[in-house]
Coordinates of C-alpha atoms and ligand atoms in Angstrom, one line a residue:
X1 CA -26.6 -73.6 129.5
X2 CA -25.5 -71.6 126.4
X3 CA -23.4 -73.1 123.8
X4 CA -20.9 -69.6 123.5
X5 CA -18.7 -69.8 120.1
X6 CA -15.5 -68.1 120.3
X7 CA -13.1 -66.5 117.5
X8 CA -9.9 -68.6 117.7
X9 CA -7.1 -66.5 117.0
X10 CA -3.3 -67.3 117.7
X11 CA -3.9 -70.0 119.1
X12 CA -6.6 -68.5 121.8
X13 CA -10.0 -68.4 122.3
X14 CA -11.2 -64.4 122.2
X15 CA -14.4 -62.9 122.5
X16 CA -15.4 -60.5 119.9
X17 CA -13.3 -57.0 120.2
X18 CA -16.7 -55.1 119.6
X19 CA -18.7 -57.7 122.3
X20 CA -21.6 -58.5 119.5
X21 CA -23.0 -61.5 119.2
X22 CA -25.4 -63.4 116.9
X23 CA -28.0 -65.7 118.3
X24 CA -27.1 -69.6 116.8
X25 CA -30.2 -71.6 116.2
X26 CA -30.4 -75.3 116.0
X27 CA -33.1 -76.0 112.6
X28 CA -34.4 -79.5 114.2
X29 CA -37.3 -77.4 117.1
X30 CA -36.3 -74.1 116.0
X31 CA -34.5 -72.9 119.3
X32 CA -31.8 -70.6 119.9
X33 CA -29.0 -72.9 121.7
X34 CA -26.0 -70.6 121.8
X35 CA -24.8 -67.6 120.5
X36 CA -21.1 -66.5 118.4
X37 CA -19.3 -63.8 117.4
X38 CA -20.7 -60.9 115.5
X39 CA -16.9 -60.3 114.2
X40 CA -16.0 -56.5 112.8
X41 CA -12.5 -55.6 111.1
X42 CA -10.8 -55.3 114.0
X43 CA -11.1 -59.4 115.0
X44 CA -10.0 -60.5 110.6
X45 CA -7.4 -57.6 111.5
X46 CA -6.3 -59.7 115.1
X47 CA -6.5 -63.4 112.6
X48 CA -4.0 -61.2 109.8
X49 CA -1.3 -60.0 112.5
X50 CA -1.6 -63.6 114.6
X51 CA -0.4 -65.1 110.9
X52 CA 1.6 -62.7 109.9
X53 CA 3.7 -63.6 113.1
X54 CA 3.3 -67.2 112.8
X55 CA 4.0 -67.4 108.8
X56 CA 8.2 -67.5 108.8
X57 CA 8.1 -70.5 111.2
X58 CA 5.8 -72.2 109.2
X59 CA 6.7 -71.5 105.6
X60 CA 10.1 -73.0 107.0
X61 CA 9.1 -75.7 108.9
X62 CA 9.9 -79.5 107.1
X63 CA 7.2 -80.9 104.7
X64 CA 8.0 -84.2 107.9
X65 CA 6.8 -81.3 110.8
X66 CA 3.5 -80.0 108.8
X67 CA 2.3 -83.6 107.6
X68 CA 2.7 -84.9 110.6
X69 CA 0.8 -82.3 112.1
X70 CA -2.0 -82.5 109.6
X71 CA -2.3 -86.2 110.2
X72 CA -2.3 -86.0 114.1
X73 CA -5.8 -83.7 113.4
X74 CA -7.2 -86.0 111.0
X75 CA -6.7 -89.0 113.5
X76 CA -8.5 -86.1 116.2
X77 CA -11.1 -85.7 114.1
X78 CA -11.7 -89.2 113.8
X79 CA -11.8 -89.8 117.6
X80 CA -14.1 -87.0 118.0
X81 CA -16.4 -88.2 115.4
X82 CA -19.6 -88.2 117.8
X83 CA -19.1 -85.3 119.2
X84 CA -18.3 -83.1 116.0
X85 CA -21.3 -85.0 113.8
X86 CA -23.3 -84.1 116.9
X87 CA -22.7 -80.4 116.2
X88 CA -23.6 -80.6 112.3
X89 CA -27.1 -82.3 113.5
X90 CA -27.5 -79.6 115.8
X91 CA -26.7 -76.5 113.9
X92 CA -27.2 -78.1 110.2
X93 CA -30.4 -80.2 111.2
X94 CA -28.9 -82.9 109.1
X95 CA -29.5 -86.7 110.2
X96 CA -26.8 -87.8 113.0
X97 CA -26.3 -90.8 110.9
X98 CA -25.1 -89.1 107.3
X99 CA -22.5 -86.5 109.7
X100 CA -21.5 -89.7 111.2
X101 CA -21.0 -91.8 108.0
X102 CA -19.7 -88.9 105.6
X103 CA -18.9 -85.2 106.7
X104 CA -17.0 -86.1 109.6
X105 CA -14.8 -89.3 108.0
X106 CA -14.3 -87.1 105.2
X107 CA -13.1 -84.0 107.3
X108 CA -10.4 -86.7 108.5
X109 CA -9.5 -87.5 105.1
X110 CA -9.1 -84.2 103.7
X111 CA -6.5 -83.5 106.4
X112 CA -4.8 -86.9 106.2
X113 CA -5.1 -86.7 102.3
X114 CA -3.1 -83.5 102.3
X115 CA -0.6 -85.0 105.1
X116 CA 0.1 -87.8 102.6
X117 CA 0.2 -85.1 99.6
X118 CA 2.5 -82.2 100.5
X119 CA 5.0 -84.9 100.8
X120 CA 4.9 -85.8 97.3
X121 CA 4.0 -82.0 95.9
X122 CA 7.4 -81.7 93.6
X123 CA 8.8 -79.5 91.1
X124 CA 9.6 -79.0 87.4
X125 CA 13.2 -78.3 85.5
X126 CA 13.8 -77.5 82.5
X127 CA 17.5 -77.6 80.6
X128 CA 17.5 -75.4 77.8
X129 CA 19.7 -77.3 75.8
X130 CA 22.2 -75.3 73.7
X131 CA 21.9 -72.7 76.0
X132 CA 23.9 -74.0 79.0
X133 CA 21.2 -72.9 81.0
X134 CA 19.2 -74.9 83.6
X135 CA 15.4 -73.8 84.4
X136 CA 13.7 -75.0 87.8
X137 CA 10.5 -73.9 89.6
X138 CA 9.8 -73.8 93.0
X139 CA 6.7 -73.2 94.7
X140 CA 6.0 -71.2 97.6
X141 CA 3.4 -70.5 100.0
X142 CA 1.7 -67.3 99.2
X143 CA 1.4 -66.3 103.3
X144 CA -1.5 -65.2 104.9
X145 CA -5.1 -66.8 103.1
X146 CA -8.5 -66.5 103.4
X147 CA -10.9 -69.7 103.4
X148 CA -14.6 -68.9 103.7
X149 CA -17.0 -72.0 103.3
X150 CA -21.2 -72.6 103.5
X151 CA -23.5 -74.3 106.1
X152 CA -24.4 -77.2 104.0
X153 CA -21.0 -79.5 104.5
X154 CA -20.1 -77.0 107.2
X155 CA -16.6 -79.0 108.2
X156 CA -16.5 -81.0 105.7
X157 CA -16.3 -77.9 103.0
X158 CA -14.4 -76.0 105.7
X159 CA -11.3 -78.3 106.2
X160 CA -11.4 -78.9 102.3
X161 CA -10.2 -75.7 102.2
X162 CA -7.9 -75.3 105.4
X163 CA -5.7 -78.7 105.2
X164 CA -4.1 -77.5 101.6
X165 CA -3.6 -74.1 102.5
X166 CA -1.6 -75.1 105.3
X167 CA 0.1 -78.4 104.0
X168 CA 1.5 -75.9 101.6
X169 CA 2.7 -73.5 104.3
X170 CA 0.3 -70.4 104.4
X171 CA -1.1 -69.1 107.4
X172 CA -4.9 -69.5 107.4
X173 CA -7.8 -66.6 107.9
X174 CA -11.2 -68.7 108.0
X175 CA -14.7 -68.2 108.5
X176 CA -17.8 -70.9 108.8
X177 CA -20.8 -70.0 107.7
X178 CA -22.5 -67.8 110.6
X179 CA -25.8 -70.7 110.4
X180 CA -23.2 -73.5 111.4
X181 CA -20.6 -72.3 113.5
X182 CA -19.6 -75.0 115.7
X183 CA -17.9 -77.7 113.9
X184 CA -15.3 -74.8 113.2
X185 CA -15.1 -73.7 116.6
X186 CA -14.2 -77.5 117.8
X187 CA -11.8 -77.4 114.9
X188 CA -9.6 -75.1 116.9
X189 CA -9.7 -77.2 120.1
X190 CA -8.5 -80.4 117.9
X191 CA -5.4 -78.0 116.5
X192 CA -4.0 -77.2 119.6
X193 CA -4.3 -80.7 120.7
X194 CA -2.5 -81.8 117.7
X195 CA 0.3 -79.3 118.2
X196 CA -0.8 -76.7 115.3
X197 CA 1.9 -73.8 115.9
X198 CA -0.8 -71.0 117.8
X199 CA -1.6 -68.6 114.4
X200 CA -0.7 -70.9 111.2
X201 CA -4.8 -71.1 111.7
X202 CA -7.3 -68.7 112.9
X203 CA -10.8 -68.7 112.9
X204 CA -13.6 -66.0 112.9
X205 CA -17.3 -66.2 112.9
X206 CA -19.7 -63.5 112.0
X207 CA -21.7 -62.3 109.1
X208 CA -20.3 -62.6 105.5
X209 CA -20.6 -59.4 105.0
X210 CA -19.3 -57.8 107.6
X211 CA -16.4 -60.4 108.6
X212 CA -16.0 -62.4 105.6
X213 CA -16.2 -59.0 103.3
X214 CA -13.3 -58.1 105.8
X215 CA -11.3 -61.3 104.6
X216 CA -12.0 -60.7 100.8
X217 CA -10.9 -56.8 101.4
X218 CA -8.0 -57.3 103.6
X219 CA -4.8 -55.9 101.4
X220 CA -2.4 -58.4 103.4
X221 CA -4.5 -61.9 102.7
X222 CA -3.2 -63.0 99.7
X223 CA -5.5 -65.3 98.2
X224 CA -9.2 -66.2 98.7
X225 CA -11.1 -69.7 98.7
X226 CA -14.6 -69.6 98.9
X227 CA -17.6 -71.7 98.3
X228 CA -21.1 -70.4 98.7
X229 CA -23.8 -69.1 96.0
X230 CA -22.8 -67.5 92.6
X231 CA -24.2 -63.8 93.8
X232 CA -21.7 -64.0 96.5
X233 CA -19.3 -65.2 94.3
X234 CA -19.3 -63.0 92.1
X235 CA -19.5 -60.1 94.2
X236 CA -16.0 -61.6 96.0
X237 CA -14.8 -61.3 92.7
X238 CA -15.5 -57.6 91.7
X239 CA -13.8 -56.7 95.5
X240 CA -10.9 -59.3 94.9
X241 CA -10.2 -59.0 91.4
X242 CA -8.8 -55.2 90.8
X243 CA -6.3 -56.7 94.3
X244 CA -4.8 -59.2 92.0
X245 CA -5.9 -61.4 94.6
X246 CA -6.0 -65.5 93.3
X247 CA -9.5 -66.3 93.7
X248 CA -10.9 -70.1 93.8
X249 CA -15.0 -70.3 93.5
X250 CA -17.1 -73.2 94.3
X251 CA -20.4 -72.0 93.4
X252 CA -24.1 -73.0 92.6
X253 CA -25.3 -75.5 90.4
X254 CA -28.1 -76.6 88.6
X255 CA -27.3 -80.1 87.8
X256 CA -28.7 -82.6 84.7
X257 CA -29.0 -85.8 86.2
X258 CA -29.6 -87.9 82.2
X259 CA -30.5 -91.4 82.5
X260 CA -30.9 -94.1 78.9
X261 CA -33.0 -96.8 79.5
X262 CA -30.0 -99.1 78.6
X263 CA -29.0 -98.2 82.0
X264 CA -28.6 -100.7 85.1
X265 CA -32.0 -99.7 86.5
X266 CA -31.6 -100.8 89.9
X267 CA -28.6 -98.9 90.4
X268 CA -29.7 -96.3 89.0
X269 CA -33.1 -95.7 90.6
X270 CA -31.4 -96.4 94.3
X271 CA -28.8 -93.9 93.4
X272 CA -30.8 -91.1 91.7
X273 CA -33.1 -91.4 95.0
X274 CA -29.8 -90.5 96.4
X275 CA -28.7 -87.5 94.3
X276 CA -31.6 -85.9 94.8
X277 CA -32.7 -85.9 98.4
X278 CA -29.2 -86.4 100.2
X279 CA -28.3 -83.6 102.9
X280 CA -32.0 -82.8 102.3
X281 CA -31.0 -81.9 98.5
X282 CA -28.4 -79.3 100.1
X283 CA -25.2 -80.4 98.3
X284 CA -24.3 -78.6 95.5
X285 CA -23.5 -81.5 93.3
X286 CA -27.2 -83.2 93.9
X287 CA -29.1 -84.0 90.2
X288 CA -31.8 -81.6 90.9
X289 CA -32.8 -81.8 86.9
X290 CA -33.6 -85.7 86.2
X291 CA -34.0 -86.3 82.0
X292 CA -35.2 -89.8 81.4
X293 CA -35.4 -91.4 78.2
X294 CA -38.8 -91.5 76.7
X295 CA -39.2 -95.6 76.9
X296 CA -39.0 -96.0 80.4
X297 CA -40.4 -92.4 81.5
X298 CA -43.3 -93.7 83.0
X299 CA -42.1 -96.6 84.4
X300 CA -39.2 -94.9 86.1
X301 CA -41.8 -92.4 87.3
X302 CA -43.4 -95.0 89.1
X303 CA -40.9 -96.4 90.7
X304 CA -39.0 -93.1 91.6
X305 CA -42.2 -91.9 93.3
X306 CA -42.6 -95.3 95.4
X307 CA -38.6 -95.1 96.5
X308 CA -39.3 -91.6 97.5
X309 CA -42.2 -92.4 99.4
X310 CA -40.2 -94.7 101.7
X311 CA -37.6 -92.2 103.0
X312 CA -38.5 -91.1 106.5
X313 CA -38.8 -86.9 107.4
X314 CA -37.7 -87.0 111.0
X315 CA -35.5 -85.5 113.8
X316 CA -32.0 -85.7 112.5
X317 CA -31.2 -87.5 115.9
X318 CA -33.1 -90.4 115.3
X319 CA -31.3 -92.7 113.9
X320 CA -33.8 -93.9 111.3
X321 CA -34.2 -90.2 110.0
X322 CA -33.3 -90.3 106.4
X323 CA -34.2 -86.4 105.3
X324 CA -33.6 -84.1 108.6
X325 CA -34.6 -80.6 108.8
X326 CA -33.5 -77.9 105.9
X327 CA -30.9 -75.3 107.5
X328 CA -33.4 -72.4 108.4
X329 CA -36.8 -70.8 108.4
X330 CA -35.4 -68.6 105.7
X331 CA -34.2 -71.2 103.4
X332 CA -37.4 -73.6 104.1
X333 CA -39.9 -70.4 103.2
X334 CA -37.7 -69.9 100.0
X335 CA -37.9 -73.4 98.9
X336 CA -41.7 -73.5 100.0
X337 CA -41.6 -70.4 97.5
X338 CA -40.8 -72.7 94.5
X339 CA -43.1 -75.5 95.4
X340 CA -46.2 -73.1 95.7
X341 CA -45.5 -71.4 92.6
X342 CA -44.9 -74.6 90.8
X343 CA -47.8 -74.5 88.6
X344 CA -47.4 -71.2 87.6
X345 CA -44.3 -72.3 86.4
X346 CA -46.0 -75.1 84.3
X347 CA -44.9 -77.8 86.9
X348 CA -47.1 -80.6 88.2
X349 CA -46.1 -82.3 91.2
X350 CA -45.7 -85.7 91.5
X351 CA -44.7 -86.1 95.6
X352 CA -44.9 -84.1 98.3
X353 CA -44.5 -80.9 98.6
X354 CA -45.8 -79.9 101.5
X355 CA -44.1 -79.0 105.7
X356 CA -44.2 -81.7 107.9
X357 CA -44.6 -81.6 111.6
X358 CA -42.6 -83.5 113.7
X359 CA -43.7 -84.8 116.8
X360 CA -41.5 -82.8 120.0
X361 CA -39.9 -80.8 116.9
X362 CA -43.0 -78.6 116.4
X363 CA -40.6 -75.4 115.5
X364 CA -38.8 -77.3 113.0
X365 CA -38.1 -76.3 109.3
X366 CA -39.2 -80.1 108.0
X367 CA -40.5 -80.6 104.3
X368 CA -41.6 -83.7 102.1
X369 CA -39.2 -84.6 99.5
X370 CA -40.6 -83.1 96.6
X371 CA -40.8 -84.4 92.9
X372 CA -42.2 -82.4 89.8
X373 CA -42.7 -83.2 86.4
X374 CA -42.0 -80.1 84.5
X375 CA -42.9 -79.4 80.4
X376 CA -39.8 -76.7 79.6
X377 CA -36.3 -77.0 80.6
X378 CA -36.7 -72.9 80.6
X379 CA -38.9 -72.6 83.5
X380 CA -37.5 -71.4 86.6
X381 CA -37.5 -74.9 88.3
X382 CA -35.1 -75.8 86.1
X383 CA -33.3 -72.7 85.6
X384 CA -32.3 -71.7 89.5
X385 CA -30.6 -73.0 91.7
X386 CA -33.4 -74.0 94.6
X387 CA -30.8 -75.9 97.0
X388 CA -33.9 -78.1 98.8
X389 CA -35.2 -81.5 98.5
X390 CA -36.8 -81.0 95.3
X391 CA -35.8 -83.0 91.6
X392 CA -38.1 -82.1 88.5
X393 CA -38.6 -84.8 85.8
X394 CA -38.6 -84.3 81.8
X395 CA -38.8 -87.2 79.4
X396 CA -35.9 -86.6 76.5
X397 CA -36.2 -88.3 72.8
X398 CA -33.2 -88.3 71.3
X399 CA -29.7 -87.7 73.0
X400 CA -28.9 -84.4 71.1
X401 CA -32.2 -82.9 72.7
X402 CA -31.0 -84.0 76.6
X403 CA -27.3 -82.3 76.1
X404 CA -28.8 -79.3 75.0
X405 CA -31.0 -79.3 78.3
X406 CA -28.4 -80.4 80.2
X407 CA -26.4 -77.6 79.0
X408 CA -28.9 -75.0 78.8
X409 CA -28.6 -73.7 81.9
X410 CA -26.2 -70.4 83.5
X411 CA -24.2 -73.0 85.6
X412 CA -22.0 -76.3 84.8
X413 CA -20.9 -77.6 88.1
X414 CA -21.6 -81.6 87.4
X415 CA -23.9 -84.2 86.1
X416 CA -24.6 -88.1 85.9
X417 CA -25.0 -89.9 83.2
X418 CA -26.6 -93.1 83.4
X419 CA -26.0 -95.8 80.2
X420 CA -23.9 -99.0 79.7
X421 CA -23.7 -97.7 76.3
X422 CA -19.6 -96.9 75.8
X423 CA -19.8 -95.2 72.7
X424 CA -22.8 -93.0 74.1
X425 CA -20.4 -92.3 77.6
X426 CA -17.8 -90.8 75.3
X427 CA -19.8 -88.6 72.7
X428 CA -22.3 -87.6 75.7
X429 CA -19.0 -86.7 78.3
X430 CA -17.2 -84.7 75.4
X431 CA -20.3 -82.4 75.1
X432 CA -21.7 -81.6 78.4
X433 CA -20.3 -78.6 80.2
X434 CA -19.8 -79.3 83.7
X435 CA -16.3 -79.5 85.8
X436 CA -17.2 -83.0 87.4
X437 CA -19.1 -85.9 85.3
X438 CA -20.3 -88.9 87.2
X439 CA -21.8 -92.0 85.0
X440 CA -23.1 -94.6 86.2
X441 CA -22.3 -93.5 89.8
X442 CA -23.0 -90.6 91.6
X443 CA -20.7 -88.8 94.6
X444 CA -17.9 -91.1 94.1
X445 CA -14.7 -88.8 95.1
X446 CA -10.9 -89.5 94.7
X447 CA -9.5 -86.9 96.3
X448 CA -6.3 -86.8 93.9
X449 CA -8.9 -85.9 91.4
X450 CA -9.6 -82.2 90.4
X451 CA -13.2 -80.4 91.7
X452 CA -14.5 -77.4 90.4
X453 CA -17.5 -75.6 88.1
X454 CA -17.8 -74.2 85.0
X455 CA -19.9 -71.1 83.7
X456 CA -21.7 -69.4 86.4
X457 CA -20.9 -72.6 89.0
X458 CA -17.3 -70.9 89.3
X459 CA -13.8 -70.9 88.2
X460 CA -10.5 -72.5 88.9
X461 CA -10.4 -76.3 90.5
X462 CA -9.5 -77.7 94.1
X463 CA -8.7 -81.2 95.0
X464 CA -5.7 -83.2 94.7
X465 CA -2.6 -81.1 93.3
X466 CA -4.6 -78.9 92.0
X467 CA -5.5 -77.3 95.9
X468 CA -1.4 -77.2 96.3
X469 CA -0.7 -75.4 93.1
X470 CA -3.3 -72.8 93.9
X471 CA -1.9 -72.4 97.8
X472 CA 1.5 -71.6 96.3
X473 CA 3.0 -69.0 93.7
X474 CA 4.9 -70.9 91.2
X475 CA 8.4 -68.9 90.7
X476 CA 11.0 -69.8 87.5
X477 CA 14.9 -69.7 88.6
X478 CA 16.9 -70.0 85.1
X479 CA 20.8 -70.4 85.6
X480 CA 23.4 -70.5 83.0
X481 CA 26.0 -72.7 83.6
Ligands
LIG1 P1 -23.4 -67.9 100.7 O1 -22.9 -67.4 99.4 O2 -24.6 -67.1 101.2 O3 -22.3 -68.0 101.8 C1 -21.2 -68.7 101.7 C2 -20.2 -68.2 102.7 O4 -19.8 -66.8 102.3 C3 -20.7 -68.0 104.2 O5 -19.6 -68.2 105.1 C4 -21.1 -66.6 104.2 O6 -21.2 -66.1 105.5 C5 -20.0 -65.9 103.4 N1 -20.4 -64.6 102.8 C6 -21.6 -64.1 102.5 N2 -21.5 -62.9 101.9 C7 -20.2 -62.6 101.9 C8 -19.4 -61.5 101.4 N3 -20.0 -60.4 100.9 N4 -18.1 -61.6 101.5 C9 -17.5 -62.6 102.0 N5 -18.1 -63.7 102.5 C10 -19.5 -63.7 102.4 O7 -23.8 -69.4 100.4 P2 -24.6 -70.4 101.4 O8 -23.9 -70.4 102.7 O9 -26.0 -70.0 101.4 O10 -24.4 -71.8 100.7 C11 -25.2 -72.3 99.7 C12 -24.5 -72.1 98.4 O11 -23.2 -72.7 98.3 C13 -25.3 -72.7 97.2 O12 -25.4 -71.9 96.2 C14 -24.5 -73.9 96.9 O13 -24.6 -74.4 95.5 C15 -23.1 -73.4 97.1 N6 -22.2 -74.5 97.2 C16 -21.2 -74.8 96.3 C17 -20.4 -75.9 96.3 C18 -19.3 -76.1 95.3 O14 -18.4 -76.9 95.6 N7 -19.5 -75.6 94.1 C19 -20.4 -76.8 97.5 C20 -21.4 -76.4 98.5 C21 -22.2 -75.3 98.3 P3 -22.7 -66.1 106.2 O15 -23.1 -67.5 106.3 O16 -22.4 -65.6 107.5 O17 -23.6 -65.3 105.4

């Protein structure tokens, strides 16, 4: 039978007003398995009124009522782990295993996170001595907000963005990616359970631009937090902008993943194996750009190549699948693209680079991790963003020549830096120009800690307080006493 996806709005389950639908593929054999939504202005204009109505009860309910809620869905979550990393295998065609082990543990914390968080989200005052006068902020929710996330993290990027927004007492308008739907859709299920007032959160599913364009265009939502590519970005931002709309954008990145050969090796080589071929390479913050230092280039080159040669292409429900299928035939023929045009663009490869067929998956989108050696950090390997199980390697001499590399690119979402070097941490940190730096590590997330791009990889920063202040308009009282 058909897996149908419905929009989930006040609290209901609704087919779409115009009765479209989009076919919903599962990536691992290829196969339609379901369709959802094809969602027009009228369904984003349902979501607006459902929160408009529910947004005075909730703005007013007790920071006590909305954590607790928040933490009864992470615990949901939790309990439904199988099934909801089931559904990121499926329409992802990421391994069971990694959904198990991170999306889904970490859609529990982001919820319980912001549970613990809007409990401790306080305020500033100010005296103005001399003045007898006494300033204090408050912050308040903005009302009705629009959360549009990708299909590489599909919940886990999804409830990154829902959990604040609510914590801080906005009504929510949300929309999955169209490729990986039904995490979201179970989402809505787990809020009810959990006693979500019907409204505070509404989901739609459809085509970004039709029903996410609808979000970003909608005079009522207030605010828009979206992650996805830079075009889209930053065609968001030409709609939202002239609205005076607060915009948060997590977008692309190209990142320099810089390793010294005073480095732990070990670590590093088991690591960097990770940065670049995790979620099949689809994470925005993987180290698709690998500099290492000239000494141990061809050692490191070596090894890399043998580590990489271990990992397992397979059917992401087999449990000792280590790269799954990439998310579609789209994305697979565009990273194909690169690979077969490598040469041309003075690249060599090193591993792989080739589809592979699984056996019973025929109609899969499978590739080799793929590893080129590149001359120029200005050809187009290194320049775009390829979002695919591919890394390029570049020796580096001297550490002035790898920050300019590492910063001669459009974006400046992260990088890692590998050294034991202090001195060398601190001069090469200061310089590079990236929102996130990870040395000696890579992935390793505190969720009090602010996220967020630079340059062409986005602007403002989630995480931590930093998602409450941009959920809530900051408002100065000043009395004189
Ligand atoms: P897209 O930009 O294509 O889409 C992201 C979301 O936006 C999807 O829900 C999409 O819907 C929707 N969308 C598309 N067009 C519009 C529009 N005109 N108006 C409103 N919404 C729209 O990105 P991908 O889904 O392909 O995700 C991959 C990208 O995301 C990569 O560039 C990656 O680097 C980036 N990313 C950034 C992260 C960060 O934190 N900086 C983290 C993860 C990914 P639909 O799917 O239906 O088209």
């Amino acid at each position: 039978m058909k897996q149908i996806i419905k929009n989930y709005i006040g609290g209901e389950f609704v087919n779409p007003t115009n009765d479209e639908w989009i076919d919903n593929l599962n990536p691992s054999n290829g196969e339609v398995y379901g369709k959802i939504p094809n969602s027009s202005v009228k369904d984003i204009q349902m979501a607006v009124d459902a929160a408009k109505k529910a947004f005075p009860i909730w703005s007013n309910s007790t920071l006590n009522k909305r954590s607790e809620i928040l933490a009864k869905i992470a615990r949901l979550i939790q309990e439904k782990q199988q099934e909801l990393a089931t559904a990121e295998a499926k329409d992802n065609g990421k391994p069971l295993a990694l959904a198990k082990k991170i999306d889904i543990p970490r859609a529990s914390s982001n919820f319980q996170f912001f549970a613990n968080a809007i409990t401790q989200f306080s305020s500033d005052s100010h005296e103005s001595v001399g003045y007898d006068a006494f300033n204090f902020t408050v912050r308040e929710p903005l009302g009705i907000v629009g959360c549009i996330s990708p299909w590489n993290l599909p919940l886990y990027l999804f409830t990154w963005k829902i959990a604040p927004a609510i914590a801080a007492g906005n009504c929510v308008v949300a929309k999955p990616s169209e490729i990986t739907p039904l995490s979201a859709f179970l989402l809505g299920e787990i809020c009810n359970q959990a006693g979500l007032p019907k409204g505070v959160l509404n989901i739609v599913h459809g085509k970004g631009s039709s029903a996410g364009e609808a979000i970003v265009k909608h005079p009522e939502i207030k605010a828009i937090s979206f992650t996805g590519g830079t075009i889209t970005g930053s065609h968001i931002a030409k709609i939202a902008s002239p609205m005076f709309k607060k915009l948060s954008l997590e977008l692309g990145g190209k990142n320099p993943n810089i390793i010294f050969s005073d480095c732990n090796y070990e670590d590093m080589l088991i690591t960097t194996v990770r940065s670049s071929f995790a979620n099949q390479g689809q994470i925005c913050l993987c180290g698709s750009r690998i500099f290492v230092e000239e000494g141990i280039y061809e050692k490191f080159k070596k090894d890399f190549i043998a580590e990489v040669g271990k990992l397992k292409v397979g059917n992401p429900f087999d449990e000792s699948t280590d790269i799954g299928a990439l998310v579609s035939k789209k994305h697979l023929e565009k990273v194909k693209s690169y690979i077969d045009a490598s040469e041309d663009y003075g690249g060599k490869i090193l591993y792989g680079g080739e589809k592979v067929n699984i056996e019973g998956c025929e109609k899969g989108y499978y590739l080799q991790p793929t590893v080129i050696e590149v001359k120029d950090n200005q050809c187009r390997l290194n320049q775009e963003e390829i979002f695919g199980p591919i890394v390029t390697l570049m020796p580096f001499k001297k550490e002035k020549e790898v920050i300019e590399m590492a910063n001669g690119v459009k974006y400046g979402l992260s990088a890692t830096l590998w050294t034991n070097n202090l001195n060398r941490t601190m001069r090469v940190s200061k310089c590079l120009e990236v929102g996130v730096l990870w040395v000696n590590t890579w992935l390793l997330r505190d969720l009090r800690t602010p996220f967020g791009g630079m340059k062409a990889s986005g602007i403002g920063r989630e995480g931590g307080f930093e998602a409450l202040r941009f959920f809530t308009e900051l408002k100065n009282i000043c009395i004189k006493y």
